[in-house]
Every structure is written in structure tokens, then in C-alpha cells.
PDB file of C-alpha atoms in Angstrom:
ATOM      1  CA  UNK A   1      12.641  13.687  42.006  1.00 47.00           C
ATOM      2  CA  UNK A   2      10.047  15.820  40.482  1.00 54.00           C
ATOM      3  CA  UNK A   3       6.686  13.576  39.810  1.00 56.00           C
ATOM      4  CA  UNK A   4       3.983  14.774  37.032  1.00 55.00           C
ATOM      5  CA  UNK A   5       0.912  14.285  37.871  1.00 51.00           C
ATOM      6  CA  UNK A   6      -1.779  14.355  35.034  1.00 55.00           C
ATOM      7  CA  UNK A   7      -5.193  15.512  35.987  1.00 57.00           C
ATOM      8  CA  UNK A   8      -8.243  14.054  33.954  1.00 63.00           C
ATOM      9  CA  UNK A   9     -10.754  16.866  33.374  1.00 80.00           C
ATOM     10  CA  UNK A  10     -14.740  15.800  33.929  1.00 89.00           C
ATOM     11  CA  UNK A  11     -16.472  16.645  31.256  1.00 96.00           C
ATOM     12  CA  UNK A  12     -20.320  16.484  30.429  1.00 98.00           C
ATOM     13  CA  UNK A  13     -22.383  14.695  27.821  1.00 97.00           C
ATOM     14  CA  UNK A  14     -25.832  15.099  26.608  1.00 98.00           C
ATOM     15  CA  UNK A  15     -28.268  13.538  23.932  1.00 98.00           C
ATOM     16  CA  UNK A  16     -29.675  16.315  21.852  1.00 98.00           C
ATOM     17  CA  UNK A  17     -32.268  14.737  19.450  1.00 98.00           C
ATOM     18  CA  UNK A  18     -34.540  11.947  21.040  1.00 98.00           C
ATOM     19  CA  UNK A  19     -38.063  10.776  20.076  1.00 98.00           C
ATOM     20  CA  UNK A  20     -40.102   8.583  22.902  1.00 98.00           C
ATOM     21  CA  UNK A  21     -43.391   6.415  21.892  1.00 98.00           C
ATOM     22  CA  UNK A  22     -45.578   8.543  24.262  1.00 98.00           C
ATOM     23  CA  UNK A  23     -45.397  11.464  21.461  1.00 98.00           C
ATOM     24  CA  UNK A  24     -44.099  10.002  18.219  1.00 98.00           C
ATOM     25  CA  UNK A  25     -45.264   7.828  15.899  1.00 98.00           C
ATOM     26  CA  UNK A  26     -41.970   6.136  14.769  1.00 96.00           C
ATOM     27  CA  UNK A  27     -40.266   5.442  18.334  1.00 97.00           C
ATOM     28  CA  UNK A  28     -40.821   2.417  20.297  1.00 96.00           C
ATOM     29  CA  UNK A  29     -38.916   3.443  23.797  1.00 97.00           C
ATOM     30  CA  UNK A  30     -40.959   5.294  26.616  1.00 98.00           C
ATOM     31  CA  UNK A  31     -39.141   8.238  28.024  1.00 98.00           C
ATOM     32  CA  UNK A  32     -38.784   6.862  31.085  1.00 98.00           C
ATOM     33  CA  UNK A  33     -36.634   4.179  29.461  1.00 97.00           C
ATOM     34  CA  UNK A  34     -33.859   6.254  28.168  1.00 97.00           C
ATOM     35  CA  UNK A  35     -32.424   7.400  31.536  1.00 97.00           C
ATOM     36  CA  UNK A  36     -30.861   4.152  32.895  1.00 95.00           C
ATOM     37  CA  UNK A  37     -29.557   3.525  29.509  1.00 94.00           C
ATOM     38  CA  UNK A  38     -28.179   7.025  28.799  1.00 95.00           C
ATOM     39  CA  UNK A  39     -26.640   6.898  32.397  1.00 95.00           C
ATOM     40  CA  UNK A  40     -24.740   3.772  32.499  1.00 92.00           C
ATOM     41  CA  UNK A  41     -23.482   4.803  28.489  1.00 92.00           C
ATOM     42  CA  UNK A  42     -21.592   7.883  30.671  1.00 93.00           C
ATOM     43  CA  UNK A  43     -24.616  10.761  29.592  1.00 96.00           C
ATOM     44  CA  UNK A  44     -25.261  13.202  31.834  1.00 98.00           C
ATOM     45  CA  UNK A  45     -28.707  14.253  31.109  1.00 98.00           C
ATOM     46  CA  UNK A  46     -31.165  13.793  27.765  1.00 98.00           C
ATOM     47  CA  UNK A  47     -33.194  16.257  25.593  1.00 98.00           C
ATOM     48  CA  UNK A  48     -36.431  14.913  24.336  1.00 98.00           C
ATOM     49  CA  UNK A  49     -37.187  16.478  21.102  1.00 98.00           C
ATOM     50  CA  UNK A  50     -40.361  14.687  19.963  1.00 98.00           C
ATOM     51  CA  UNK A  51     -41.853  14.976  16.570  1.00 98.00           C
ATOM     52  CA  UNK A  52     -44.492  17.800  16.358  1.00 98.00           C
ATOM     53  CA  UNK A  53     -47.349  18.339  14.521  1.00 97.00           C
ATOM     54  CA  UNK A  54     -46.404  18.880  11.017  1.00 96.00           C
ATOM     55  CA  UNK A  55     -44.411  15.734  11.392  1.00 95.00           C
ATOM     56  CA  UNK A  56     -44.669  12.128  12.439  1.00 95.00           C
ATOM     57  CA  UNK A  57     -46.648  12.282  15.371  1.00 97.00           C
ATOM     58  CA  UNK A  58     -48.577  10.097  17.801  1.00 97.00           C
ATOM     59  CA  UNK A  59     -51.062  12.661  18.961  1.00 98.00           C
ATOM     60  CA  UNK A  60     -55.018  12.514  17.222  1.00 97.00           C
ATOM     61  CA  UNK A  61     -55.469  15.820  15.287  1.00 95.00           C
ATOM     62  CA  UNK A  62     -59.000  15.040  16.579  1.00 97.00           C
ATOM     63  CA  UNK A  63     -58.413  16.063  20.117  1.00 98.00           C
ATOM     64  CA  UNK A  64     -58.277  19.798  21.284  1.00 98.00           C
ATOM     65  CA  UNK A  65     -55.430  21.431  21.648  1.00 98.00           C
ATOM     66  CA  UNK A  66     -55.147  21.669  25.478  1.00 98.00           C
ATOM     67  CA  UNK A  67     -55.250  17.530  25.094  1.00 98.00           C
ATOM     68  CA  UNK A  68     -52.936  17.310  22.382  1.00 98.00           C
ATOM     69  CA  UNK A  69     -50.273  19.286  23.952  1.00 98.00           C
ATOM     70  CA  UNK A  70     -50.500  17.435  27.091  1.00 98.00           C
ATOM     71  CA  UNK A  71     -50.700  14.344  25.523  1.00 98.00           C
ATOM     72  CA  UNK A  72     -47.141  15.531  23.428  1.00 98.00           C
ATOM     73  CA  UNK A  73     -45.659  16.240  26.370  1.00 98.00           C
ATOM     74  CA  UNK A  74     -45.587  13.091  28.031  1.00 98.00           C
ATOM     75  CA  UNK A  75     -42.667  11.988  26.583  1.00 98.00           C
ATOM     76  CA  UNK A  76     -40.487  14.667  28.203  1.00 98.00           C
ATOM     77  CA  UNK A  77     -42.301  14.554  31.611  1.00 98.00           C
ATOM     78  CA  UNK A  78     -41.899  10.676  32.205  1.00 98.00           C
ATOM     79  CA  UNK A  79     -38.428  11.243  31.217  1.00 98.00           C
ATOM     80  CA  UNK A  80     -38.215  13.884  33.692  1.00 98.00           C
ATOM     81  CA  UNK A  81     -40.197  11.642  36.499  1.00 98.00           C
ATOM     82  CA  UNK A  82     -38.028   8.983  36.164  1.00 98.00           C
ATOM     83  CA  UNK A  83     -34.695  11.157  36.090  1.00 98.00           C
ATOM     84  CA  UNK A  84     -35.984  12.908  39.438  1.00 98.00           C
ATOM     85  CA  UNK A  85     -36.550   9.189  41.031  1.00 98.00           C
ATOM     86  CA  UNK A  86     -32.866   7.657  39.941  1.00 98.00           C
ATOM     87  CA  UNK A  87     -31.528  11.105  40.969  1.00 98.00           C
ATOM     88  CA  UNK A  88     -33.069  10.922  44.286  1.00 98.00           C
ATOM     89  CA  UNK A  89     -31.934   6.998  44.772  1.00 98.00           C
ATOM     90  CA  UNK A  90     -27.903   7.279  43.424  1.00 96.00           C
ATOM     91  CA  UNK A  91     -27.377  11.286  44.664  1.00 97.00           C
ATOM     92  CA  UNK A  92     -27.177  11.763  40.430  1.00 96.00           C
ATOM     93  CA  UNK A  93     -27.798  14.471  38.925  1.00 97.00           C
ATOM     94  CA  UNK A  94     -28.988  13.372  35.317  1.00 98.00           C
ATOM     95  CA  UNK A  95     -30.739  16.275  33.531  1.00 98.00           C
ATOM     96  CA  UNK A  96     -33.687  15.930  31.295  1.00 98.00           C
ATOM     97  CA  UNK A  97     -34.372  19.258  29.114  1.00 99.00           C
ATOM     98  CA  UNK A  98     -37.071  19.670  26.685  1.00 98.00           C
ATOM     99  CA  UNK A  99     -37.076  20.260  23.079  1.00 98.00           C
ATOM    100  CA  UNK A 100     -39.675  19.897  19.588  1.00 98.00           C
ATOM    101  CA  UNK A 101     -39.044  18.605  16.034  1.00 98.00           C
ATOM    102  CA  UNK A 102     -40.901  20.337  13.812  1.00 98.00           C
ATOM    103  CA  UNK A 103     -41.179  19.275  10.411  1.00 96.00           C
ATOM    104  CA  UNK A 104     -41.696  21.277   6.559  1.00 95.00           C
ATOM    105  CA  UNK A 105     -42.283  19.021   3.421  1.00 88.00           C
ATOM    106  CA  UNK A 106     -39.572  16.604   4.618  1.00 86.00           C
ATOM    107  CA  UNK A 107     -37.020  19.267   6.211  1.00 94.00           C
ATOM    108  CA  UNK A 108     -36.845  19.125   9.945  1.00 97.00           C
ATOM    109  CA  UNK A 109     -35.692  21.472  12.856  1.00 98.00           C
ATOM    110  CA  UNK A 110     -35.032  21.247  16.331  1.00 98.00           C
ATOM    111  CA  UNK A 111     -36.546  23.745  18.510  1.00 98.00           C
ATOM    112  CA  UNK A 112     -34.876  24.384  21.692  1.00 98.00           C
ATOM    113  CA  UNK A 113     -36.351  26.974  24.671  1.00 98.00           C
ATOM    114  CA  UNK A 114     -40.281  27.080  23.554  1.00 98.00           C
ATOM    115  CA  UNK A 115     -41.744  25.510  26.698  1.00 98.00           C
ATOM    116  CA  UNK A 116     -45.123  23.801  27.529  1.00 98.00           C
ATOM    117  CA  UNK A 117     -46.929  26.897  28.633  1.00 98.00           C
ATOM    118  CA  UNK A 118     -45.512  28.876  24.677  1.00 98.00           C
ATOM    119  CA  UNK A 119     -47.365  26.228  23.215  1.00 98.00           C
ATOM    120  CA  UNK A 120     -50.327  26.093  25.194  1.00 98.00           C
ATOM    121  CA  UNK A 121     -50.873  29.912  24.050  1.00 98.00           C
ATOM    122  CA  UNK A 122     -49.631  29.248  20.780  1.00 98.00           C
ATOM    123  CA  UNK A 123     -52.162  27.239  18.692  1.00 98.00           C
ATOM    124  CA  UNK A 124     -50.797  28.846  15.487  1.00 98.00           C
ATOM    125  CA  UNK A 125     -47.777  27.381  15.549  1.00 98.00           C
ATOM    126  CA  UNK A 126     -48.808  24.435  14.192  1.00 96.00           C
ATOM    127  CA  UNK A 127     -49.414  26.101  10.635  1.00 95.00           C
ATOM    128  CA  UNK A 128     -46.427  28.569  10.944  1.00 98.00           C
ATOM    129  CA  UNK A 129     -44.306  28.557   7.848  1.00 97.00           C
ATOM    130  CA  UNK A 130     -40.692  27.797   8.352  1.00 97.00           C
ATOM    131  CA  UNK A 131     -39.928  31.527   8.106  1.00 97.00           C
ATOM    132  CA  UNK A 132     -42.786  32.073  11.073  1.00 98.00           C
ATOM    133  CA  UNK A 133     -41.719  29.817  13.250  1.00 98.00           C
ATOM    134  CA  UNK A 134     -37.630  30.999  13.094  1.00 98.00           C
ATOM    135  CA  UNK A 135     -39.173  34.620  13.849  1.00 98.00           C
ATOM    136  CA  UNK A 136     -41.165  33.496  16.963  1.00 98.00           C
ATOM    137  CA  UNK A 137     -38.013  31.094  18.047  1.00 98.00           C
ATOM    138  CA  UNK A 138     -35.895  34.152  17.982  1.00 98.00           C
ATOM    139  CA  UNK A 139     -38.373  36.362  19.195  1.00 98.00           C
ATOM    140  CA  UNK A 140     -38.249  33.905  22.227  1.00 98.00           C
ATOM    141  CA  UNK A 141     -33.973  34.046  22.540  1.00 98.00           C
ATOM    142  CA  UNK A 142     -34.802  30.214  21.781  1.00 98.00           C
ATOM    143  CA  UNK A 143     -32.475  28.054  19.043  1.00 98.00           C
ATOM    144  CA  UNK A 144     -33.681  26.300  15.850  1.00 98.00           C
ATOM    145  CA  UNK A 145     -31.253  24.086  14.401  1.00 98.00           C
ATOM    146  CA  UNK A 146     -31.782  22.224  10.733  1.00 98.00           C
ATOM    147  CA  UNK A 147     -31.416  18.425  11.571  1.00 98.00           C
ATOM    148  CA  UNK A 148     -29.768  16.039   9.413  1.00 96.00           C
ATOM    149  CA  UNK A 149     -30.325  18.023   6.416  1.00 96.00           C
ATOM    150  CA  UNK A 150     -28.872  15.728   3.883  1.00 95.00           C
ATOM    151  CA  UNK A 151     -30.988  13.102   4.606  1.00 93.00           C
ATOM    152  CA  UNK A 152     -32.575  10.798   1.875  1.00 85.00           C
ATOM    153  CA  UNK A 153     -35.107   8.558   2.302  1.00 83.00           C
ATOM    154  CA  UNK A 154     -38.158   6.960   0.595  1.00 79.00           C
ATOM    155  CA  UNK A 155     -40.588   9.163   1.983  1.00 81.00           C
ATOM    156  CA  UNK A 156     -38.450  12.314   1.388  1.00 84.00           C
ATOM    157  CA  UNK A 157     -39.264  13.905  -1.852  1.00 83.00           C
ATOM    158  CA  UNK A 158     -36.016  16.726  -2.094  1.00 89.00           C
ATOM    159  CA  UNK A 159     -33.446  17.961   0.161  1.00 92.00           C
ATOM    160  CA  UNK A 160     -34.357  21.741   1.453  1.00 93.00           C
ATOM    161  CA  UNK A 161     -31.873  24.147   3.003  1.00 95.00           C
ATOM    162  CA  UNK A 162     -33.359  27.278   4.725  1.00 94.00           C
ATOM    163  CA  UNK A 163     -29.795  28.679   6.008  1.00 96.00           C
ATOM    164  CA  UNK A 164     -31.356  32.454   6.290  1.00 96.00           C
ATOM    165  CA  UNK A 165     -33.963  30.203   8.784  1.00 97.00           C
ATOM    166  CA  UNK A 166     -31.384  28.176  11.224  1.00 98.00           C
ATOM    167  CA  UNK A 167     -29.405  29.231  13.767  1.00 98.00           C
ATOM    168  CA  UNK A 168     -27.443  25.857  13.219  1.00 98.00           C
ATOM    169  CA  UNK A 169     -27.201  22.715  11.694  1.00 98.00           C
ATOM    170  CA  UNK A 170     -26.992  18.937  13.098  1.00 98.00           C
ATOM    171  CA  UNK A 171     -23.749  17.954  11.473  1.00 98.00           C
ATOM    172  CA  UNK A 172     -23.695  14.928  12.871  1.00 97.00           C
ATOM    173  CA  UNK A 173     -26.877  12.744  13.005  1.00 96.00           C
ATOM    174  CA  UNK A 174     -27.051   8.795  14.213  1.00 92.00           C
ATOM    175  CA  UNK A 175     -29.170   7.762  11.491  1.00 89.00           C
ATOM    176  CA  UNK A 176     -27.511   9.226   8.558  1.00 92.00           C
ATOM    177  CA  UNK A 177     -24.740   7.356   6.526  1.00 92.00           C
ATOM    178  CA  UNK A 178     -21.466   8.877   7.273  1.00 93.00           C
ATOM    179  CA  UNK A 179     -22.016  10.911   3.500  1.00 95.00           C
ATOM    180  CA  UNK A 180     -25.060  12.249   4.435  1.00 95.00           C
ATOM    181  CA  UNK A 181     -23.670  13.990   7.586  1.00 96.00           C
ATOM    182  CA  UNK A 182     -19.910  14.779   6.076  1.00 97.00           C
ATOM    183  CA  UNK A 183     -22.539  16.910   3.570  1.00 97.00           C
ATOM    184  CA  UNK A 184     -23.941  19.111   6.592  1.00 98.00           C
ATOM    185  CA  UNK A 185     -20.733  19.139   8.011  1.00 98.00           C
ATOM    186  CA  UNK A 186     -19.368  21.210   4.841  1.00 98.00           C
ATOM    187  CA  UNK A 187     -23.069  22.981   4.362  1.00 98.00           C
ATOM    188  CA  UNK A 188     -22.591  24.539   8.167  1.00 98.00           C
ATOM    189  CA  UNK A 189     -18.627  25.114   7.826  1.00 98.00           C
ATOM    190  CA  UNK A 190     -18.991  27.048   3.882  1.00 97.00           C
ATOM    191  CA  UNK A 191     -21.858  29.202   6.157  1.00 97.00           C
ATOM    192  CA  UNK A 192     -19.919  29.505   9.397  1.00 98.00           C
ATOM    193  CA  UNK A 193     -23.398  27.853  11.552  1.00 98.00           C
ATOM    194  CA  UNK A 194     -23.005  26.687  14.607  1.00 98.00           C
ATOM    195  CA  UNK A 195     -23.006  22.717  14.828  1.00 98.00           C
ATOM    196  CA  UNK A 196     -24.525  20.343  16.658  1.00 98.00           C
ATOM    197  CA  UNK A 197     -24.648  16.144  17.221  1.00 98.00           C
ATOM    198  CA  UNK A 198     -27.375  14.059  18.058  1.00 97.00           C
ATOM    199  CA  UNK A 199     -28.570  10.398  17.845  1.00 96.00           C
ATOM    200  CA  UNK A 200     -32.016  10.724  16.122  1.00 96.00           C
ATOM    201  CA  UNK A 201     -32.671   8.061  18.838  1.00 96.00           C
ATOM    202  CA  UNK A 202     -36.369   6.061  18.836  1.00 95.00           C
ATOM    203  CA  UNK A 203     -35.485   2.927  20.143  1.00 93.00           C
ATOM    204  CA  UNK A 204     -32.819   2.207  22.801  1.00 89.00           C
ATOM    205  CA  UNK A 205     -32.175  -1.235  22.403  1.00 82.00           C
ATOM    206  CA  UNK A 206     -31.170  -0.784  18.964  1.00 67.00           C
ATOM    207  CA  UNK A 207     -29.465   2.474  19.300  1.00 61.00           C
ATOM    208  CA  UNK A 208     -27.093   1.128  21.995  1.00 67.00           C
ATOM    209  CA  UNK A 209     -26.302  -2.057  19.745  1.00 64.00           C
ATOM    210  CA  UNK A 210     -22.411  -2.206  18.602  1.00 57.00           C
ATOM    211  CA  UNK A 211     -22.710  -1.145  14.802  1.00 54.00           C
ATOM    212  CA  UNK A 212     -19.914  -1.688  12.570  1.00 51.00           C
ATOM    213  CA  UNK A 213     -21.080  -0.056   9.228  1.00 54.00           C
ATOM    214  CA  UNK A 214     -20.727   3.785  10.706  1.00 50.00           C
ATOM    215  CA  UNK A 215     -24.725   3.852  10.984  1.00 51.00           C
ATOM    216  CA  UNK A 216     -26.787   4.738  14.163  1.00 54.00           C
ATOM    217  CA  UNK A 217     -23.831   5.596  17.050  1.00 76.00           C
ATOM    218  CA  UNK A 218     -25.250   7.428  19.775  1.00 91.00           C
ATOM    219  CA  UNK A 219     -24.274  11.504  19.314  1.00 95.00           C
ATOM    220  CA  UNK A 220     -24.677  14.541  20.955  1.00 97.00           C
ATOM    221  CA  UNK A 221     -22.768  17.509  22.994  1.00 98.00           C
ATOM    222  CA  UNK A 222     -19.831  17.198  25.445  1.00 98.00           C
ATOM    223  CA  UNK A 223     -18.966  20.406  27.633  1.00 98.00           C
ATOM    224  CA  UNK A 224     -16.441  21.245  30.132  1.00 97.00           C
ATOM    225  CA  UNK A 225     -19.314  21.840  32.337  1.00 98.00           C
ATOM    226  CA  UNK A 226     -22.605  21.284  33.214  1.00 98.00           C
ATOM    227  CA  UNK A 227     -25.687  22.529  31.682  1.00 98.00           C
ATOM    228  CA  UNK A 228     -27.805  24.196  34.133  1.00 97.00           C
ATOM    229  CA  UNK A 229     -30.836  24.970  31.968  1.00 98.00           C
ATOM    230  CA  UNK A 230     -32.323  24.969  27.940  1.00 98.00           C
ATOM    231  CA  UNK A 231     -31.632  28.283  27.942  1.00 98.00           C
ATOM    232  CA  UNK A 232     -27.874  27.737  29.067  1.00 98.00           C
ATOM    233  CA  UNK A 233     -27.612  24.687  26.459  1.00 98.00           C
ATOM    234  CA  UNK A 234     -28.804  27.466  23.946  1.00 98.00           C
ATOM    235  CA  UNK A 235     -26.237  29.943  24.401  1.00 98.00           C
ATOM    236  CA  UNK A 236     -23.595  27.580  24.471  1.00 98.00           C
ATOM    237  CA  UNK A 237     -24.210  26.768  20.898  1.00 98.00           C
ATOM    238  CA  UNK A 238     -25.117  30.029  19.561  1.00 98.00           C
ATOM    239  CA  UNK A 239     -21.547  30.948  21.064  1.00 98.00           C
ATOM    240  CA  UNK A 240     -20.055  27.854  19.092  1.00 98.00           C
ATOM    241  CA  UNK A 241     -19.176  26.044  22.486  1.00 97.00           C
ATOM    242  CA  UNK A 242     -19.094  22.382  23.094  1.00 97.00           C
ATOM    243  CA  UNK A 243     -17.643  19.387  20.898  1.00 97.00           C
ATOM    244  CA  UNK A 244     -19.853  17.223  18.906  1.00 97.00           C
ATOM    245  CA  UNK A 245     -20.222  13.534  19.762  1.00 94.00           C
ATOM    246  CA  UNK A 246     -20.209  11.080  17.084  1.00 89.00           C
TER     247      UNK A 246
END
């Protein structure tokens, strides 16, 4: 008697849009909060994308800019702190990647592969056009992806799309209504953009809550394998790999 046997392939999960209080304005988790939660909810590593500059952020405009980018920072690298100390504890191997949110009159990207030490020697990003800063991300073989780009809310005054400026689009955002993100879902198909998932995450308790009117579900990438690195995360998507989460 001949006996199937049905092999259940690993795969790998990771937030892609995350905001901690350390950097932004609007989120009330610490980064070093996320990893337990992110863990147990089967994640296998985080990237913090806090809000930068030219959108809502936590850091004084009054310090100098060594300061400020230190102090924006912190997020990711008490995220990473606290990943390395579970890791080291449970033999894990949760990953914690970093990643920016820059903003444009209500429109805003995620940056993916500009590190620490790129901002430290780039004080001009900060009043780099849209167009300026896709030429320096892909100067940089980094990714810039449109988030939720359908998004309407009080405090956003039109909806701009910049699809000569994106190497993708966040089809699937946490905090948009199912409409909003079954818009950037056709916007990235009708251009052939790679697509992307992410929670928009700022507070965890909430975020993990069981919602049943199709609002703020955690998102992100799964993969057949791990990611190794930002820069492996970028070429994945550029390449159109991974599913979206949602």
C-alpha cells in the first residue's frame, strides 16, 4: 500500500511598514515592543519604517542634524536590541531591517536600503523633491515604494500619484478601508508595479485586536525563504517575488 505523504513548506513573514514612538509622532509602541508580539503572531522579522522629516515626526527641527538622526534612529535600534536579546534566549532568528517614510504634501513613500551612515552625509535630503529623492534611492540600488496611495483623510488635502517616481506601490495597507487599497491594487496592476503589504502599524495592542469591519489586519510579505538582508528584501520585490499579506 502506497502512503502519500504531504510535506508543509516553511515559509517566511515580515512586517514592512511600522512606526515606533521613539521616532514618530503618531505611534504609541516602543520598538522594542513589537518583537514579542510580531513573534508569537508567526513573523519572522520587522522593518521599522519611521516617519521622516517632511512628515509626522517626533524629532525637534531645533536639534542638529547629527542629533536628529540619532535620535530617529532609535526606533529601529531598540527594535534591533531587543530582537538580538530574544534571539540569543529562544535560538530565534527574528530579523529587524531598517526602512524611512518620507512624506510630500500628503503622499508618502517607503524608502528601503538608505542606511544610518547615507543620512548622516545626506543633510539635503530632507528638502529633496519627490523626483530628488527617487534619483538618489536609485542611485543607491535602494527601493521606494508609494504607500497607501488612495488614502483619504482629514488632514489629506488630494490624492497624488508619482508612478514615473515609485518603484512600487503598497497595495495593501492595514489602515485603509478595503476601497482604498482595492484602488492601489488596480493603480499598480493597469502600470505593471511591483506590490507590496504592510500594516501601517503604531500601536500594537490595537493592531493585534480581532477586527471585524476589514480595517487595521496586520500585512506584509511572505517568502519561500528567508531574507538575509534590506538589500535582499529589495530585490525580491523589484523582481515581483513574494505574496502580499493581508
Amino acid at each position: 500500500m502506497n502512503c502519500l505523504i504531504m510535506r508543509v513548506m516553511r515559509t517566511f513573514r515580515y512586517e514592512t511598514h511600522l512606526h515606533t514612538s521613539e521616532a514618530s509622532a503618531c505611534a504609541s509602541s516602543a520598538g522594542a515592543e513589537y518583537i514579542r508580539a510580531y513573534k508569537n503572531s508567526g513573523y519572522d522579522g520587522i522593518f521599522v519604517t519611521d516617519h521622516f522629516f517632511g512628515g509626522n515626526s517626533g524629532i525637534p527641527r531645533t536639534l542638529d542634524w547629527h542629533t536628529r538622526i540619532e535620535r530617529y534612529c532609535a526606533g529601529y535600534e531598540n527594535a534591533l536590541a531587543e530582537a538580538k536579546r530574544q534571539n540569543d534566549a529562544d535560538g530565534g532568528n527574528f530579523k529587524v531591517f531598517f526602512g524611512i517614510e518620507q512624506t510630500f504634501s500628503g503622499d508618502d513613500y517607503l524608502i528601503y536600503g538608505l542606511d544610518k551612515n547615507w543620512l548622516f552625509d545626506h543633510p539635503d535630503v530632507e528638502t529633496m523633491t519627490c523626483r530628488q529623492l527617487f534619483e538618489a534611492v536609485s542611485r543607491q540600488n535602494a527601493l521606494m515604494i508609494q504607500a497607501h496611495p488612495f488614502r483619504l483623510r482629514g488632514y489629506i488635502d488630494a490624492i497624488h500619484l508619482h508612478p514615473r517616481e515609485v518603484h512600487g506601490v503598497e497595495v495593501y495597507n492595514g489602515g485603509n478601508t478595503p476601497e482604498q487599497n482595492a484602488l492601489a491594487l488596480a493603480y499598480a496592476a493597469s502600470y505593471g508595479f511591483a506590490m507590496t503589504s504592510g500594516s501601517d502599524i503604531h500601536n500594537i495592542a490595537f493592531a493585534l485586536e480581532e477586527k471585524t469591519d476589514g480595517t487595521m489586519r496586520l500585512g506584509g510579505m511572505e517568502f519561500d525563504s528567508p531574507l538575509d538582508s534590506v538589500q535582499d528584501y529589495i530585490e525580491r520585490i523589484k523582481n515581483k517575488q513574494g505574496r502580499i499579506i493581508r
